[in-house]
Each structure stands twice: as C-alpha cells, then as structure tokens.
Amino acid sequence: MNAIRISWLFFGYPCLLLAYIGQAAYISTDPTGKAWSNPFFNTVPPGMFWPGMIMAILAAIVASQATITATFQLLSQVMNMSYFPNIKLIHTSRKFHGQIYIPMANWLMMIGTVIITAVYNNTTKLGQAYGTCVVLVTFITTCMVTITALIVWRIHLLFVLAGFLVFASIDGLFLSSALTKFPDGAWFTLMLGGVLATILLIWRHGKENQWKVERSDRIPVSDLVTSGEDGKLYFRVGVGDSKELPKMTGAGIFFDKEGDLSPAVYTHFIRKFQAGHDVTVFFHLRPIPQPSAPIEDQYSISRTSIANCYQIIVRHGYNEHIVTKDLAGLIYNKLRQFITTTTRTQTTNNGEGTDSSSNSSSLNEAETLERAFRSQVLYIVGKEQLKITPPTGSRFSGLLRRLSLNAFIWIRDLTRTKVQEMNVPVDHLAEVGFIKEM
C-alpha cells in the first residue's frame, strides 16, 4: 500500500498534472482553434508521432489490464455480499489472495469490447461515452465518501456537509456538461450501468426472499428425529406423536449448505421417504480466504442428538479440493479417528477400570461405522425449486415483484451448480427435489 501511495504522489500524479496542464496551455494558445479536437496528438512535437503512438498503445494496454483486474475484484466482492450469482472464480496465485481470474467475465468483456468497437466507429463518440462514465463515477464516489464519513468515520455533520457541497458542486458541473453528450454516445454507458445495477438489485431481492422461505427447513435434528432406548430412530409426526423410521443399509452423506441445525435436504428426505441410514453424515464445506486451511483447524466433527449421526464441517482454502472421487474414504477415516480420539479422552478423564461401558459403546459405534461404509455410501444433495406465490398488495407492486422474482429464478437456474458436475461417483449420487414458495 505504501508503494502505491509513494509511486502515485511522486511519479504518477506529477506526470499526469504536467500532461494535462501542457495540453490546456496548448489549447488556450492555439490560433486555429482546433487543438481541442485531439489535444494529445496535436501537442506531439514534429518527428515524435510514432513514439507518441507507441506510448499511447502501451498506456491503453495498461489501462485495459487495470480495468480487467478491477472487474474481477468487483465481481468477487459482490458475489461475497450475495449481490451477484456465484460463477467460476480461479485463484492464480498461492501467495496473493487478490490475484483472481473469472473466465465468464473475461469472455463477456471481450465480446463487449468487439461490439463497442463496431458500434462506435470513431474515437470521438467513444471518448464522449467514456468521459460521461468517468464523471458519473467521480460524482458517485463523492456521495459514497460522504456516507462513509457520516456512518463509519463519524465525522460531524457540518464538516461533512461543507466538504460535500464543495466537491459535489464541482462534480455536478462536470456531470451536467457531460450529460449533454447523451445522444452522441453517452447513452450506452448509462444504459449499461443501469442494466448491471438492475441485475444486482434483482439478485439481492431474490436471495432475501429465498433466505426467508428457507428458514422453515432449518430446525434442530432433535425436533425431527429422536433415538429410542432400543437404539431405533423415531420420526416426529406431530406434537407428542412419533413413528419408527426403518433403517436403510449403508451410510448417507447429506451435503449441508448452512452448517448448522438440520440440513434442508435431510429434512425433506426424512419427510418424504421416512427412513434413516445406519450412519448419517451432515457434510458442510466452509471456504476461507487463503490458499489452504491449517491442518489443526480444517476438520470439525461432532455428534448430533441422534445415534450414529455426525456433523462434519470442513474449512478449506481456494487451492484445496475436498470433494473428490474418494470423499467417502476421507469421511470414514476422519470419523474413525474422531471416535478413537473421543474414546481415549473419556478413558483418560474417567480413569482406568471405570469406562467398560463407554469402551463397549465406542466399539459398537466403530463397528456400525465400518459396516455402513463397507455396505453402501450414498451422497445426497438437494435441488430446491422456487415457486412464486400470488401477489397480495397492489396490482403494480405485485407485477413488479413477480417480474423481479421470475428474473431471479431464471438467472439462478442458469448459474447454479449442476449435480452432474460434482466430482463424486455418479452411481452413488442422489438428488432430492423440493419446492419452496416465496
């Protein structure tokens, strides 16, 4: 950060200032009155056209690379804040977290660049569109800094208002001047900004509605299934009423999206099939912003309130691949290690000779685990379909809500991870579908 500040203050800023001041001086003293049309190349001394052209091309390459990198960073941040669907993101460095590559964004920018070059067939219109965009960004930046100063920095309102009026007046003058170029090319950048802002708002609005309807499925496991004294599982049908769950041979690994309470896919599996596995595993992946997770903090395993049911939370970095063809073997080894470790800990705490029942229970638990994983392993994922409920408000607001949610569902279906793309054996993979109304 200090290197960026020093290079900008003592190299970039003086060079930029000299370039703009020199062009302004040349325009003001030009007797023809046409220097403003292309001030950069008009100020190039005789015989220096081609060196100036090469310098301009190199500057364009640097600027385009900065634009591409900034786009990747912005997309990464809006995806983390749930304002944009999760698309494929590749980390290109093990050392620097910020070095990322988003293939879809790269292809879209390439296609957009070709289209814009074809539509704007001269640099004058392209410059007008670019200039309006830059001035609008500076005005938005002034507004955002003002909000930050009030909410985050907690500067007194009078000081913030004074600074805002000064900079907003200058930015407003430039913006009002730039908006006169709207019919001559500036309309495109404003339209593009409006489309992108609409997509962000639609996605966030849809996600908030989705989260609201998904809360009903996030219940404690004990409110859904209980273990009897005879070792059997019972499904809670209603208040004070339960029904025995038949056992399915093998181990069921449920992919858990949230990592707390009961996974939605498990809730719907129990309610639809009314059967339980010999061993049940709630498997949750929790990404962290670093290349790899520390070994001692990578796996978190705990028992749930029902017998032979475990929750595994795996913290993983962006260079680690946990879901592989041998995921079942990894889970089995971790669970076996967990049972052995907890048994040894109980033995140490209780003292020698006082833990025969505990050892017997742990031995039975380990045998059940081994028998289940040897018999059959089933990976179970959920496929949630969203349905829009009829509107309850005014006709206009209901229509607007329906259009927004339909657009959200369409984008979600286009960008969601397909079950066939999961790197697990497909003959051991099952998908449980369920519909939620929002």
XYZ file of C-alpha atoms in Angstrom:
438
model
C 0.000 0.000 0.000
C 2.820 2.421 0.824
C 4.493 1.641 -2.503
C 1.277 2.591 -4.326
C 0.956 5.857 -2.395
C 4.589 6.866 -2.964
C 4.585 5.994 -6.676
C 1.331 7.882 -7.200
C 2.278 11.022 -5.263
C 5.841 11.383 -6.524
C 5.615 9.913 -10.035
C 2.121 9.309 -11.403
C 0.454 12.486 -10.161
C 3.213 14.935 -11.307
C 3.362 13.327 -14.778
C -0.414 13.429 -15.134
C -0.528 17.034 -13.953
C 2.174 18.116 -16.418
C 0.411 16.335 -19.292
C -2.973 17.953 -18.641
C -1.551 21.404 -17.900
C 0.525 21.246 -21.084
C -2.476 20.259 -23.192
C -4.596 23.008 -21.620
C -1.863 25.592 -22.338
C -1.588 24.423 -25.949
C -5.353 24.635 -26.470
C -5.514 28.146 -24.985
C -2.734 29.465 -27.267
C -3.701 27.607 -30.461
C -4.565 30.177 -33.157
C -6.544 27.682 -35.280
C -8.988 26.882 -32.514
C -8.990 23.168 -33.441
C -6.470 21.808 -30.943
C -9.249 20.688 -28.592
C -10.386 18.015 -31.092
C -7.340 15.798 -30.371
C -5.099 17.551 -27.831
C -2.754 14.623 -27.132
C -1.531 14.056 -30.691
C -1.735 17.754 -31.611
C 0.761 18.578 -28.856
C 3.237 15.925 -30.027
C 6.384 17.650 -31.414
C 7.302 17.089 -35.093
C 9.009 13.750 -35.663
C 7.642 12.250 -32.436
C 4.326 10.963 -33.769
C 5.246 7.260 -33.848
C 6.915 7.254 -30.421
C 3.799 9.014 -29.137
C 1.611 6.404 -30.837
C 3.582 3.564 -29.232
C 3.307 5.271 -25.843
C -0.461 5.666 -26.292
C -0.841 1.974 -27.193
C 1.178 0.901 -24.148
C -0.918 3.193 -21.940
C -4.101 1.664 -23.388
C -2.794 -1.842 -22.617
C -2.026 -0.876 -19.010
C -5.424 0.809 -18.625
C -7.274 -2.189 -20.091
C -5.413 -4.568 -17.777
C -6.364 -2.379 -14.818
C -9.999 -2.446 -15.963
C -9.973 -6.240 -16.294
C -8.369 -6.724 -12.862
C -10.787 -4.266 -11.249
C -13.757 -6.052 -12.833
C -12.614 -9.388 -11.413
C -12.191 -7.844 -7.954
C -15.583 -6.122 -8.018
C -17.335 -9.300 -9.135
C -15.613 -11.250 -6.366
C -16.787 -8.738 -3.756
C -20.395 -8.532 -4.963
C -20.567 -12.344 -5.048
C -19.368 -12.465 -1.433
C -22.087 -9.971 -0.491
C -24.764 -12.000 -2.345
C -25.466 -9.314 -4.925
C -24.438 -11.500 -7.869
C -24.711 -15.228 -8.655
C -21.683 -17.362 -7.879
C -19.770 -18.014 -11.082
C -16.478 -19.822 -11.584
C -13.558 -17.991 -9.958
C -9.934 -19.114 -10.266
C -7.158 -18.005 -7.896
C -3.968 -17.626 -9.921
C -1.559 -17.155 -7.014
C -0.838 -19.162 -3.872
C 0.681 -16.099 -2.213
C -1.657 -13.211 -3.071
C -5.351 -13.744 -2.407
C -6.407 -10.872 -4.698
C -4.995 -12.373 -7.895
C -8.079 -13.954 -9.420
C -9.433 -14.811 -12.848
C -13.116 -15.122 -13.794
C -13.432 -16.825 -17.203
C -17.050 -15.819 -17.868
C -16.364 -12.149 -17.111
C -13.282 -12.212 -19.313
C -15.230 -13.592 -22.279
C -18.097 -11.138 -21.773
C -15.675 -8.197 -21.688
C -14.006 -9.418 -24.876
C -17.353 -9.714 -26.684
C -18.447 -6.327 -25.341
C -15.220 -4.687 -26.496
C -15.673 -6.016 -30.038
C -19.309 -4.860 -30.141
C -18.482 -1.384 -28.809
C -15.651 -1.001 -31.314
C -18.046 -1.885 -34.132
C -20.848 0.400 -32.888
C -18.645 3.411 -32.076
C -16.865 3.703 -35.392
C -14.884 6.792 -34.350
C -12.914 7.786 -31.271
C -14.905 10.989 -30.709
C -18.135 9.179 -29.797
C -16.193 6.623 -27.800
C -14.471 9.410 -25.864
C -17.806 11.075 -25.126
C -19.220 7.827 -23.746
C -16.096 7.226 -21.669
C -15.966 10.802 -20.357
C -19.561 10.722 -19.146
C -18.908 7.442 -17.372
C -15.791 8.797 -15.612
C -17.531 11.984 -14.440
C -20.509 9.987 -13.144
C -18.138 7.694 -11.216
C -16.458 10.702 -9.554
C -19.859 12.074 -8.505
C -20.923 8.692 -7.086
C -17.562 8.443 -5.276
C -18.171 11.834 -3.657
C -21.581 10.656 -2.428
C -20.195 7.360 -1.100
C -17.303 9.050 0.724
C -19.826 11.404 2.331
C -21.922 8.477 3.568
C -18.779 6.714 4.844
C -17.662 9.856 6.687
C -21.017 10.057 8.466
C -21.605 6.383 9.280
C -18.121 4.841 9.584
C -15.758 7.693 10.446
C -18.498 9.520 12.454
C -17.340 12.994 11.465
C -19.577 15.885 12.485
C -22.397 16.592 10.046
C -21.374 20.225 9.436
C -17.820 19.309 8.378
C -19.072 16.534 6.131
C -21.722 18.761 4.578
C -19.188 21.514 3.878
C -16.848 19.123 2.085
C -19.708 17.513 0.198
C -21.033 20.836 -1.099
C -17.605 21.849 -2.410
C -16.818 18.615 -4.249
C -20.409 17.872 -5.283
C -20.704 21.334 -6.852
C -17.599 20.753 -8.966
C -18.607 17.200 -9.879
C -22.154 18.360 -10.592
C -20.938 20.999 -13.054
C -18.829 18.453 -14.903
C -21.677 15.919 -14.852
C -24.249 18.370 -16.211
C -21.834 19.244 -19.004
C -21.090 15.592 -19.775
C -24.786 14.666 -19.899
C -25.231 16.942 -22.925
C -23.358 14.218 -24.831
C -26.102 11.698 -24.044
C -27.469 11.498 -27.630
C -23.941 11.283 -29.098
C -22.791 8.081 -27.400
C -23.057 8.602 -23.652
C -26.394 6.783 -23.625
C -24.655 3.429 -23.942
C -22.579 3.645 -20.756
C -25.561 4.921 -18.775
C -27.743 2.127 -20.145
C -25.072 -0.480 -19.351
C -24.720 0.850 -15.807
C -28.487 0.730 -15.375
C -28.658 -2.880 -16.602
C -25.869 -4.005 -14.249
C -27.438 -2.181 -11.288
C -30.789 -3.822 -12.076
C -29.191 -7.286 -12.117
C -27.536 -6.649 -8.730
C -30.792 -5.445 -7.167
C -32.833 -8.304 -8.652
C -30.374 -10.907 -7.353
C -30.239 -9.422 -3.851
C -34.025 -9.113 -3.667
C -34.413 -12.709 -4.811
C -31.812 -14.031 -2.338
C -33.515 -12.267 0.572
C -36.837 -13.872 -0.371
C -35.122 -17.252 -0.758
C -33.458 -16.994 2.668
C -36.804 -16.092 4.216
C -38.572 -19.224 2.943
C -35.603 -21.494 3.718
C -35.702 -20.677 7.440
C -38.661 -23.020 7.914
C -36.481 -26.027 6.986
C -33.670 -25.159 9.398
C -34.763 -26.934 12.563
C -32.809 -28.845 15.237
C -32.332 -32.528 14.454
C -34.000 -33.446 17.763
C -37.228 -31.758 16.567
C -37.276 -34.049 13.545
C -35.811 -37.408 14.620
C -35.196 -38.934 18.050
C -33.337 -42.027 19.259
C -35.189 -44.535 21.406
C -33.746 -46.562 24.264
C -33.877 -49.605 21.990
C -31.483 -47.882 19.566
C -34.158 -47.317 16.923
C -34.893 -43.976 15.254
C -38.290 -42.295 15.505
C -39.702 -39.609 13.237
C -41.688 -36.864 14.984
C -45.009 -36.773 13.123
C -46.614 -34.214 15.410
C -46.661 -32.955 18.965
C -46.194 -35.968 21.249
C -46.538 -38.395 18.339
C -43.679 -40.261 16.656
C -43.230 -43.021 14.110
C -40.454 -45.576 13.819
C -38.021 -44.977 10.969
C -36.996 -48.093 9.024
C -33.234 -48.458 8.597
C -31.611 -48.165 5.179
C -28.424 -50.175 4.837
C -25.273 -48.114 4.465
C -24.145 -44.542 5.087
C -25.919 -41.409 3.915
C -23.796 -38.285 3.341
C -26.013 -35.200 3.153
C -24.436 -32.078 1.661
C -25.188 -29.282 4.104
C -25.318 -25.732 2.725
C -25.578 -23.848 6.026
C -23.521 -25.856 8.517
C -25.890 -25.509 11.470
C -29.073 -27.219 12.657
C -30.568 -29.813 10.304
C -29.788 -29.562 6.561
C -32.826 -28.790 4.421
C -32.117 -31.806 2.218
C -32.157 -34.107 5.282
C -35.433 -32.624 6.495
C -37.126 -33.259 3.147
C -35.508 -36.697 2.812
C -36.926 -37.824 6.169
C -40.367 -36.341 5.490
C -40.631 -37.873 2.012
C -39.022 -41.305 2.466
C -39.496 -41.739 6.249
C -36.380 -43.875 6.535
C -32.920 -43.415 8.017
C -29.447 -44.754 7.264
C -27.271 -46.859 9.544
C -24.874 -43.886 9.648
C -25.843 -40.328 8.735
C -23.331 -37.563 7.998
C -24.078 -33.853 7.566
C -21.228 -32.635 5.365
C -20.602 -28.879 5.174
C -17.845 -27.100 3.224
C -16.747 -23.718 4.577
C -14.337 -21.796 2.281
C -11.743 -19.471 3.817
C -9.859 -16.620 2.059
C -6.424 -18.245 1.955
C -4.704 -20.933 -0.155
C -5.086 -23.720 2.405
C -6.546 -24.221 5.852
C -4.349 -25.074 8.855
C -4.435 -28.829 9.418
C -5.446 -28.489 13.065
C -8.445 -26.280 12.149
C -9.514 -27.976 8.929
C -11.962 -30.573 10.249
C -14.595 -30.035 12.912
C -16.576 -33.166 13.810
C -19.370 -33.511 16.337
C -22.160 -35.913 17.224
C -25.785 -34.879 16.904
C -28.654 -35.726 19.234
C -29.449 -38.987 17.422
C -27.347 -42.137 17.361
C -24.746 -42.649 14.616
C -25.359 -39.195 13.166
C -22.421 -36.805 12.771
C -21.807 -33.308 11.535
C -18.560 -32.595 9.677
C -17.501 -29.034 8.888
C -14.517 -28.780 6.544
C -12.677 -25.486 6.285
C -10.778 -25.331 3.021
C -8.717 -22.816 1.077
C -9.161 -21.888 -2.557
C -6.345 -24.217 -3.680
C -7.724 -27.265 -1.870
C -10.090 -29.786 -3.457
C -12.074 -31.695 -0.851
C -14.878 -33.201 -2.951
C -13.112 -35.983 -4.858
C -13.943 -39.500 -6.011
C -12.658 -40.827 -2.666
C -14.705 -38.453 -0.497
C -16.349 -41.385 1.291
C -12.947 -42.789 2.278
C -11.874 -39.400 3.623
C -15.047 -39.043 5.699
C -14.741 -42.596 7.023
C -11.139 -42.074 8.136
C -11.986 -38.789 9.855
C -14.975 -40.290 11.661
C -12.948 -43.338 12.728
C -10.237 -41.051 14.057
C -12.855 -38.935 15.850
C -14.390 -41.975 17.592
C -10.966 -43.267 18.649
C -9.872 -39.863 19.960
C -13.060 -39.235 21.948
C -12.873 -42.739 23.462
C -9.274 -42.173 24.532
C -10.209 -38.796 26.032
C -13.074 -40.328 28.018
C -10.757 -43.068 29.276
C -8.241 -40.501 30.483
C -10.898 -38.379 32.199
C -12.721 -41.279 33.897
C -9.661 -43.213 34.958
C -8.682 -46.809 34.239
C -11.230 -49.517 35.006
C -14.268 -47.249 35.137
C -15.098 -46.969 31.487
C -16.010 -50.503 30.320
C -19.487 -49.416 29.203
C -18.002 -46.427 27.403
C -15.470 -48.619 25.607
C -18.199 -51.078 24.627
C -20.368 -48.265 23.258
C -17.471 -46.801 21.277
C -16.599 -50.237 19.915
C -20.177 -50.748 18.745
C -20.138 -47.270 17.212
C -16.935 -48.025 15.293
C -18.293 -51.378 14.099
C -21.517 -49.738 12.898
C -19.478 -47.101 11.062
C -17.293 -49.683 9.323
C -20.236 -51.908 8.418
C -22.209 -48.998 6.957
C -19.365 -47.664 4.803
C -18.493 -51.172 3.588
C -22.096 -51.841 2.640
C -23.043 -48.728 0.661
C -22.360 -44.993 0.572
C -24.972 -42.612 -0.804
C -24.265 -38.922 -1.474
C -27.470 -36.907 -1.163
C -27.835 -33.336 -2.431
C -30.872 -31.107 -2.506
C -32.439 -29.488 -5.536
C -34.597 -26.581 -4.487
C -37.205 -25.282 -6.921
C -38.723 -21.888 -6.179
C -42.348 -21.033 -6.840
C -43.790 -17.523 -6.698
C -46.926 -17.068 -4.605
C -49.788 -14.882 -5.882
C -49.371 -11.166 -5.030
C -51.181 -9.728 -2.023
C -50.535 -5.982 -2.474
C -51.437 -3.583 -5.245
C -51.518 -4.751 -8.836
C -48.452 -2.734 -9.862
C -46.293 -3.822 -6.914
C -47.395 -7.427 -7.401
C -46.464 -7.311 -11.089
C -43.097 -5.717 -10.296
C -42.389 -8.341 -7.627
C -43.345 -11.175 -9.942
C -41.129 -9.880 -12.768
C -38.209 -9.421 -10.362
C -38.519 -12.895 -8.835
C -39.009 -14.550 -12.233
C -35.809 -12.895 -13.443
C -34.029 -14.068 -10.274
C -35.189 -17.672 -10.747
C -34.105 -17.613 -14.404
C -30.610 -16.320 -13.551
C -30.372 -18.797 -10.663
C -31.213 -21.755 -12.901
C -28.600 -20.639 -15.430
C -25.773 -20.263 -12.914
C -26.463 -22.948 -10.277
C -24.064 -25.861 -9.930
C -25.337 -28.869 -11.846
C -25.427 -32.172 -9.958
C -23.568 -33.923 -12.787
C -20.638 -31.539 -12.269
C -19.979 -32.801 -8.739
C -16.750 -34.781 -8.509
C -18.240 -37.826 -6.797
C -19.226 -41.248 -8.209
C -22.490 -40.630 -10.056
C -23.813 -44.126 -9.306
C -23.715 -43.233 -5.595
C -25.300 -39.790 -6.003
C -28.964 -38.979 -5.359
C -30.811 -35.699 -5.730
C -33.796 -34.856 -3.532
C -36.030 -32.224 -5.081
C -38.382 -29.974 -3.165
C -40.419 -26.862 -3.918
C -40.470 -23.702 -1.808
C -42.991 -20.911 -2.261
C -41.828 -17.328 -1.959
